[in-house]
Tab-separated table of C-alpha atoms in Angstrom:
chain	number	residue	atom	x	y	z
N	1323	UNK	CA	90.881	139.401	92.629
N	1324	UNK	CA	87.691	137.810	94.056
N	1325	UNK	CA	88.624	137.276	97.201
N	1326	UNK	CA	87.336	140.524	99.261
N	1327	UNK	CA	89.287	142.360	101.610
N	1328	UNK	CA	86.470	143.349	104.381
N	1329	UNK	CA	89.200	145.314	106.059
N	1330	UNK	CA	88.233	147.566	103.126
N	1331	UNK	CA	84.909	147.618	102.390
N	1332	UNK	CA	83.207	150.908	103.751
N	1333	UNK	CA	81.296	150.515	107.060
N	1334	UNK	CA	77.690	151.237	106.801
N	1335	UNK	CA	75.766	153.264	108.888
N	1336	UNK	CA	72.715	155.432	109.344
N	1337	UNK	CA	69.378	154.868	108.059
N	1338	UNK	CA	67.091	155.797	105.138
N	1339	UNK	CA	63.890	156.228	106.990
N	1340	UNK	CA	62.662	159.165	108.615
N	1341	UNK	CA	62.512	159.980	112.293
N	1342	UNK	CA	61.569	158.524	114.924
N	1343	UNK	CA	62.375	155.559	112.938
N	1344	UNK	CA	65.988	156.121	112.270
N	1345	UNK	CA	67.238	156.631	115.274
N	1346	UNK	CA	65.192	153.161	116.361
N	1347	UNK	CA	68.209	151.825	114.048
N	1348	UNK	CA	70.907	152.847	116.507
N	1349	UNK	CA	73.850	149.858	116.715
N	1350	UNK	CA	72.921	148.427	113.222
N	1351	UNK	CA	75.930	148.746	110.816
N	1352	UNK	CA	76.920	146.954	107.769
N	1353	UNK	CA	79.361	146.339	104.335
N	1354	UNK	CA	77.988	146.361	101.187
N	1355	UNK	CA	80.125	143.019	100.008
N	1356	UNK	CA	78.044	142.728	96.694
N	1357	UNK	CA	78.462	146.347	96.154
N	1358	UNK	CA	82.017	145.848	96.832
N	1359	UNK	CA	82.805	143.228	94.736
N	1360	UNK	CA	81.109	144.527	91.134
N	1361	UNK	CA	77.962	142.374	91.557
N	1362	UNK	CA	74.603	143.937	90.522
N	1363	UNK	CA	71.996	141.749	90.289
N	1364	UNK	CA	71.723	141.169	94.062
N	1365	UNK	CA	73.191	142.744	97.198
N	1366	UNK	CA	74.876	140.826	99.568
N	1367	UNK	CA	75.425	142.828	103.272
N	1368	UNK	CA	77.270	141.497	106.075
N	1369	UNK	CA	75.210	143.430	108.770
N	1370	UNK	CA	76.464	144.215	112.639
N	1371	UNK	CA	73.736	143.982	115.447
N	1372	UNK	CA	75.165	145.905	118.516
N	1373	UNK	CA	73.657	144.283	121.687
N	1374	UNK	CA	69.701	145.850	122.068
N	1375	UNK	CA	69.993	146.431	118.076
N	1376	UNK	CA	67.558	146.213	115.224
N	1377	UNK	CA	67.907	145.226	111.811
N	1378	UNK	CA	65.151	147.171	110.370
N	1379	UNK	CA	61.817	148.147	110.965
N	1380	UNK	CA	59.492	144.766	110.499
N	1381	UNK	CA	58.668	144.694	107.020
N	1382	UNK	CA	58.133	142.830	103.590
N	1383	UNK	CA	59.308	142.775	100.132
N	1384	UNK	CA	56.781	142.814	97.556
N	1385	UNK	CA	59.332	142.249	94.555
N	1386	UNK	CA	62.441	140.905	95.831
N	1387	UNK	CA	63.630	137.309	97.694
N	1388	UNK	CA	65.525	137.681	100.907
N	1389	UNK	CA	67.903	135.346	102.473
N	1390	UNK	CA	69.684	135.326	105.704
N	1391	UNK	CA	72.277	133.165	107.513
N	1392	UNK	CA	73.409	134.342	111.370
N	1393	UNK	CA	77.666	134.029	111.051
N	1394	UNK	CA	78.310	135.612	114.159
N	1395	UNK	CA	76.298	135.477	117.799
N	1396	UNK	CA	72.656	135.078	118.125
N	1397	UNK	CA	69.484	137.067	117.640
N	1398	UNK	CA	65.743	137.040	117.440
N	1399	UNK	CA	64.051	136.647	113.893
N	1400	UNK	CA	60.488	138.431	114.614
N	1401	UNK	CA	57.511	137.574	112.132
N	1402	UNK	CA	54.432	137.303	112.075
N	1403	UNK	CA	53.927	133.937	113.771
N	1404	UNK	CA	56.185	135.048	116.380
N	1405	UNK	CA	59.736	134.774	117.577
N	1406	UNK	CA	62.592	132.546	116.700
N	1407	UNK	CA	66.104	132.090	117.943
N	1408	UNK	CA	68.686	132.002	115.155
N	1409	UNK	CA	72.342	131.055	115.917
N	1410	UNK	CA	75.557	130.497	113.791
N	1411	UNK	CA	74.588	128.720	110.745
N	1412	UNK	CA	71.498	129.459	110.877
N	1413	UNK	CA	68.882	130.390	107.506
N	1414	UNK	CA	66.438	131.920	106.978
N	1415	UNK	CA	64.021	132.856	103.617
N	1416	UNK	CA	61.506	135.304	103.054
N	1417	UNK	CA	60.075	134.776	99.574
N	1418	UNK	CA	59.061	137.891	97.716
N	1419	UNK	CA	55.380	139.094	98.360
N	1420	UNK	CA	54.504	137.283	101.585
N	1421	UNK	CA	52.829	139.416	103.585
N	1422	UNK	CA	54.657	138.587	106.693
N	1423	UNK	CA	56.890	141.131	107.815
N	1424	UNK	CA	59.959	139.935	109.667
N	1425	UNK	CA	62.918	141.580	111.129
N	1426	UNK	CA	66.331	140.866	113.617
N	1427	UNK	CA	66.619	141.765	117.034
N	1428	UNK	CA	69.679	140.989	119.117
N	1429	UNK	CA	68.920	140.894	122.756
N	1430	UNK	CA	72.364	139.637	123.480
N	1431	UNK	CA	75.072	140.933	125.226
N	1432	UNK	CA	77.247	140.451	122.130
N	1433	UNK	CA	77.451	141.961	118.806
N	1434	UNK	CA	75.370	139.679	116.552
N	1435	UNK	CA	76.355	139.301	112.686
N	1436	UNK	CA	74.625	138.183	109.491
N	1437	UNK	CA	74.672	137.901	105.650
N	1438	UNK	CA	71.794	139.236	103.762
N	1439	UNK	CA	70.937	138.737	100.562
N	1440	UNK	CA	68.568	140.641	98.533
N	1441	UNK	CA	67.309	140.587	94.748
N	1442	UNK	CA	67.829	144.103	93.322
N	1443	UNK	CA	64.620	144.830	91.515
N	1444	UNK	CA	64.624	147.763	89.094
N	1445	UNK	CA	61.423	149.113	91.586
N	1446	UNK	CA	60.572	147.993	94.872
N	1447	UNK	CA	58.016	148.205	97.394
N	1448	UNK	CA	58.789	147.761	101.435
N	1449	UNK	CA	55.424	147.506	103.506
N	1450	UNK	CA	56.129	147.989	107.041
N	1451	UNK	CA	54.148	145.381	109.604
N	1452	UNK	CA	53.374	147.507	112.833
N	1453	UNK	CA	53.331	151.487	112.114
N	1454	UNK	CA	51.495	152.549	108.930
N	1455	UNK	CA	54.376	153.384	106.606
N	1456	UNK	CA	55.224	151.824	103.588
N	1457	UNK	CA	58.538	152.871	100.884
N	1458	UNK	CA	58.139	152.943	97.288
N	1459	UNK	CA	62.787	152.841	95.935
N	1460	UNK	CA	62.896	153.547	92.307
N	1461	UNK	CA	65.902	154.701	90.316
N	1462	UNK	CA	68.048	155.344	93.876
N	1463	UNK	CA	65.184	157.076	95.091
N	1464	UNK	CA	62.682	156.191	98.423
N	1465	UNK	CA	59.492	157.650	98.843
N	1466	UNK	CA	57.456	156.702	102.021
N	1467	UNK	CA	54.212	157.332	102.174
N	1468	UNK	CA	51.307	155.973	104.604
N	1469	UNK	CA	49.414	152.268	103.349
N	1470	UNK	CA	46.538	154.567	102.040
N	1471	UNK	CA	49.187	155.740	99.471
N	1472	UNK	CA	49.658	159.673	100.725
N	1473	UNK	CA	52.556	161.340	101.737
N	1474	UNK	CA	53.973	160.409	104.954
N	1475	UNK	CA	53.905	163.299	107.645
N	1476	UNK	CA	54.806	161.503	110.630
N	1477	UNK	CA	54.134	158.334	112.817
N	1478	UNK	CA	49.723	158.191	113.031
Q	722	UNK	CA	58.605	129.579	109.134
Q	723	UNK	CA	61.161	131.828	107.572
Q	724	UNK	CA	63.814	129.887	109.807
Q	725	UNK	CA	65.075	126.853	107.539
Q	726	UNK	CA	65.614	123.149	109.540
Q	727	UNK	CA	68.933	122.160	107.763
Q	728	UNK	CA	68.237	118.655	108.848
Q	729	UNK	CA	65.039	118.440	106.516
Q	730	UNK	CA	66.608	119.942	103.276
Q	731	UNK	CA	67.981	116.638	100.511
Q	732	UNK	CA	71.406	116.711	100.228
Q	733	UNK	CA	72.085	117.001	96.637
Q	734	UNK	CA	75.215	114.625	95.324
Q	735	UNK	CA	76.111	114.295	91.545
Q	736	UNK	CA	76.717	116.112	88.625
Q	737	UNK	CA	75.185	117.158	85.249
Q	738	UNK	CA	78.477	116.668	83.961
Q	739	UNK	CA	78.869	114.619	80.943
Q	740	UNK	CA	81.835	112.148	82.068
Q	741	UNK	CA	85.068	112.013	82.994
Q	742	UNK	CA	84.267	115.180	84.771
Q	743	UNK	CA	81.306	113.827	87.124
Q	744	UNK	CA	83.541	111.602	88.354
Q	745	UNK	CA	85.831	114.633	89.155
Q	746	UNK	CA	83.073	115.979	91.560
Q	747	UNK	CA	83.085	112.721	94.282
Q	748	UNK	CA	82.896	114.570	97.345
Q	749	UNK	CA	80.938	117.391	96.611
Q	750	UNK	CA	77.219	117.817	98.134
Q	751	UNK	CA	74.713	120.194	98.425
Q	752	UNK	CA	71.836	121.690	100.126
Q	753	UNK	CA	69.676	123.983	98.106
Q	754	UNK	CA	68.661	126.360	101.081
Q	755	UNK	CA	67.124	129.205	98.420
Q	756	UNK	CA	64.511	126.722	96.772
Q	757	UNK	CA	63.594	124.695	100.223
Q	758	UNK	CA	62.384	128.566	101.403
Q	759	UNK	CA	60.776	129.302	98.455
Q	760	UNK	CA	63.226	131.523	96.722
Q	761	UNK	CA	63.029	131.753	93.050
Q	762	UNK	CA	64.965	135.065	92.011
Q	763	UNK	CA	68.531	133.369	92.964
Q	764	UNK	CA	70.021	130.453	94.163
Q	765	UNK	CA	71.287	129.565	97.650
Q	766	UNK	CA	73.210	126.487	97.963
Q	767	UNK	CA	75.513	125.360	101.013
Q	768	UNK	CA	78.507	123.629	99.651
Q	769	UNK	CA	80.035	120.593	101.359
Q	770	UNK	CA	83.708	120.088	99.991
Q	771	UNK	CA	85.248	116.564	101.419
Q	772	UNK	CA	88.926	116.474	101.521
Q	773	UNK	CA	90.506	116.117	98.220
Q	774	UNK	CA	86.983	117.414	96.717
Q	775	UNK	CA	86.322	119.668	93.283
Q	776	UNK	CA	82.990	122.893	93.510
Q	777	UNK	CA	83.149	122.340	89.898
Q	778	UNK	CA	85.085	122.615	87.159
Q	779	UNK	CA	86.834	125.838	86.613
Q	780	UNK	CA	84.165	128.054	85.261
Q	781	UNK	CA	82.740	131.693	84.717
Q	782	UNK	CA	78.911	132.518	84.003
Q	783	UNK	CA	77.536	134.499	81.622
Q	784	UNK	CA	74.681	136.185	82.789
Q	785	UNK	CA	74.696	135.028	86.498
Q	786	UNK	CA	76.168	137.448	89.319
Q	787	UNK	CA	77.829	134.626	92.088
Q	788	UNK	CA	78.690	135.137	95.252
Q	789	UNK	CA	80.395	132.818	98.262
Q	790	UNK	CA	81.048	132.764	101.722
Q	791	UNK	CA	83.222	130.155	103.329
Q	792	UNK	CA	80.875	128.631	106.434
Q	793	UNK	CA	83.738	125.928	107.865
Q	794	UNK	CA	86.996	124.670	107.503
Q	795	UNK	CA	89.038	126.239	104.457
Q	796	UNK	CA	89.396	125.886	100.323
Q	797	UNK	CA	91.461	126.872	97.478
Q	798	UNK	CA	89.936	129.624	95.490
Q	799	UNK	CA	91.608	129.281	91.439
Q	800	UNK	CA	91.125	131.359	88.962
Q	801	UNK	CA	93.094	133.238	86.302
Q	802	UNK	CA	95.782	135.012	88.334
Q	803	UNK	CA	96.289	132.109	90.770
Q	804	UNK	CA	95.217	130.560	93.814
Q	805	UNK	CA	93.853	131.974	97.227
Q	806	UNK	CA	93.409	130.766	100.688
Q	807	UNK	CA	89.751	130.989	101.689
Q	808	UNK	CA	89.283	130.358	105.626
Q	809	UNK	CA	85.544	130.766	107.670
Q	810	UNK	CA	84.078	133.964	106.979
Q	811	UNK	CA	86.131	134.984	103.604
Q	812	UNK	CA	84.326	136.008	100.790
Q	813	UNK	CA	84.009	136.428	96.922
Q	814	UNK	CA	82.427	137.599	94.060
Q	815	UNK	CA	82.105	136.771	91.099
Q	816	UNK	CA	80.179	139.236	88.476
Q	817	UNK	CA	78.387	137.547	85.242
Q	818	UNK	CA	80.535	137.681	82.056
Q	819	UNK	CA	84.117	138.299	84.014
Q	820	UNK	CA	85.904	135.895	81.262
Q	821	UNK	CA	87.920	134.828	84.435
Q	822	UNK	CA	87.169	131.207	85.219
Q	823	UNK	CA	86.841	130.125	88.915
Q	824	UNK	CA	86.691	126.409	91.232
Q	825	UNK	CA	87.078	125.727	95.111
Q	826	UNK	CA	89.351	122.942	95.844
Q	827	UNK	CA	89.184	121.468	99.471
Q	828	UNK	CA	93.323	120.375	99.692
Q	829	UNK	CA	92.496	120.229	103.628
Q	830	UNK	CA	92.440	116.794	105.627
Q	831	UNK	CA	88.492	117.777	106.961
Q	832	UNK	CA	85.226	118.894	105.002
Q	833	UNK	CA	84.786	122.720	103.925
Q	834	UNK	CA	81.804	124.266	103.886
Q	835	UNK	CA	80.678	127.519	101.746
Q	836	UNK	CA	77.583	129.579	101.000
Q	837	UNK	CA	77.157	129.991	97.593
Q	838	UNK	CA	74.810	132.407	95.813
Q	839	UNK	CA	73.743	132.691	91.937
Q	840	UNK	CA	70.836	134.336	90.098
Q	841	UNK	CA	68.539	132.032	88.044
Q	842	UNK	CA	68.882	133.666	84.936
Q	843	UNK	CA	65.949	132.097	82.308
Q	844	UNK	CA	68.946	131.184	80.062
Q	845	UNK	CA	72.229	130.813	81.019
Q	846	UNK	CA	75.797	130.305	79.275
Q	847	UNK	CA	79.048	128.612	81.687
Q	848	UNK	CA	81.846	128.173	79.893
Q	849	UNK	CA	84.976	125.937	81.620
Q	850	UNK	CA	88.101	127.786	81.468
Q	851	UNK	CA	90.220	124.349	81.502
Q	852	UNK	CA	88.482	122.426	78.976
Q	853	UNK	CA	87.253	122.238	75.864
Q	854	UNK	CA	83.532	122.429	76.612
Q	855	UNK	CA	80.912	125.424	77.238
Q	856	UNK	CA	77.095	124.685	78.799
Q	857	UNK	CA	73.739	126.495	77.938
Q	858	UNK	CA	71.174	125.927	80.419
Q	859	UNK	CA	67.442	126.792	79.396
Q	860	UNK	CA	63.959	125.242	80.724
Q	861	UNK	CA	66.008	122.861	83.077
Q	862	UNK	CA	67.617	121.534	80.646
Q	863	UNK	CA	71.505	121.504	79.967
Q	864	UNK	CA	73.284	121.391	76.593
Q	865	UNK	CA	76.777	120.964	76.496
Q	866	UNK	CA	79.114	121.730	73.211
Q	867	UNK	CA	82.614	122.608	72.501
Q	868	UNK	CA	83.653	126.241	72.604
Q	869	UNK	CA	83.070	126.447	68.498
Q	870	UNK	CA	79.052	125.343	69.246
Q	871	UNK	CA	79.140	121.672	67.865
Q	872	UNK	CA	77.584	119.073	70.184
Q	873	UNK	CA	80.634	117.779	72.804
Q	874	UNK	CA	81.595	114.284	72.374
Q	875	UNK	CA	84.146	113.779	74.886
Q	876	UNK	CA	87.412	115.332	75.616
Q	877	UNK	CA	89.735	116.794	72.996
């Protein structure tokens, strides 16, 4: 059947970056709906923003396209340029390789809610806009390091 | 801007459909949100479905992962096993080379909206579960046959 049953898709939680960064992702949840439904060329999420919550750290994709439309509340897209509100029905695009990080912030006092939609390349490359951190995820695996390309020990 | 102005993108009507079926798709348009922000790894289109309107012809891809979300009002999803109620916020998926043909049919008395996502593959095979007819797509350019490979004529 197509159709998905959200009422059974796991609920996402947790974060894959290291402290004090993860916790910083507090009231962020999601369903892997892509995942879910056998696709594999692209993930689809429906993500949760609890009220003061963040989507991710501000970052960009070197390799893969991102798309976003709001489907439940409002929040904040940050970028580079600055701040924009996005409400239901909302879009949003972030072309692979542009330099200008973005992320979500809801600063409502409502849970916020949008689909994301990501390319899966086989290797992928996160840059992160405003600590020095950057994520190299090959084969499952994510190593950060700093933007100088050495191991990453902790926020400098 | 990452954030899209819906009220700037064309709205796409017609069909590369070899008649009778463009005809079938009257009441069907478009807005290709993916390539108005630049995306180039997958498609994003938002569906409008006026009452009484076809997505497509029933169909299944062969090397394209698809996913939708339904945005407003409510369709009929049909594929192999039946039909399924879609209302605002269902979803589906739709993994490349699932033999298992699909269409949204709009049998409501207002307009339906859905997200729709699908990878640009560089060459891509849809064949129409309902018809005699099959469609490889290549360099922007469309070729349609019958399901033995000789050029289609019309309907038989």
């Amino acid at each position: 059947m197509p159709k998905l049953d959200l009422s059974t898709v796991p609920v996402k939680t947790g974060s894959i970056y290291p402290e004090p960064y993860a916790t910083m992702m507090q009231g962020r949840s999601s369903l892997r709906l892509g995942d879910a439904g056998g696709l594999t060329q692209y993930g689809v999420n429906l993500v949760t923003l609890q009220p003061g919550a963040l989507s991710s750290l501000r970052h960009w994709h070197l390799n893969e396209d991102e798309f976003v439309m709001v489907t439940e509340g409002e929040c904040w897209l940050v970028e580079d340029q600055g701040e924009t509100l996005m409400r239901v029905g909302d879009c949003a695009a972030f072309p692979a390789n542009s330099g200008n990080g973005h992320h979500f912030i809801n600063r409502s006092a409502s849970a916020a809610r949008f689909l994301v939609v990501g390319t899966k390349a086989k290797a992928e490359v996160a840059t992160y806009s405003d600590v020095d951190m950057m994520v190299r995820i090959e084969g499952g695996k994510a190593l950060f390091t700093y933007k100088d390309g050495t191991e990453w020990k902790g926020p400098r």
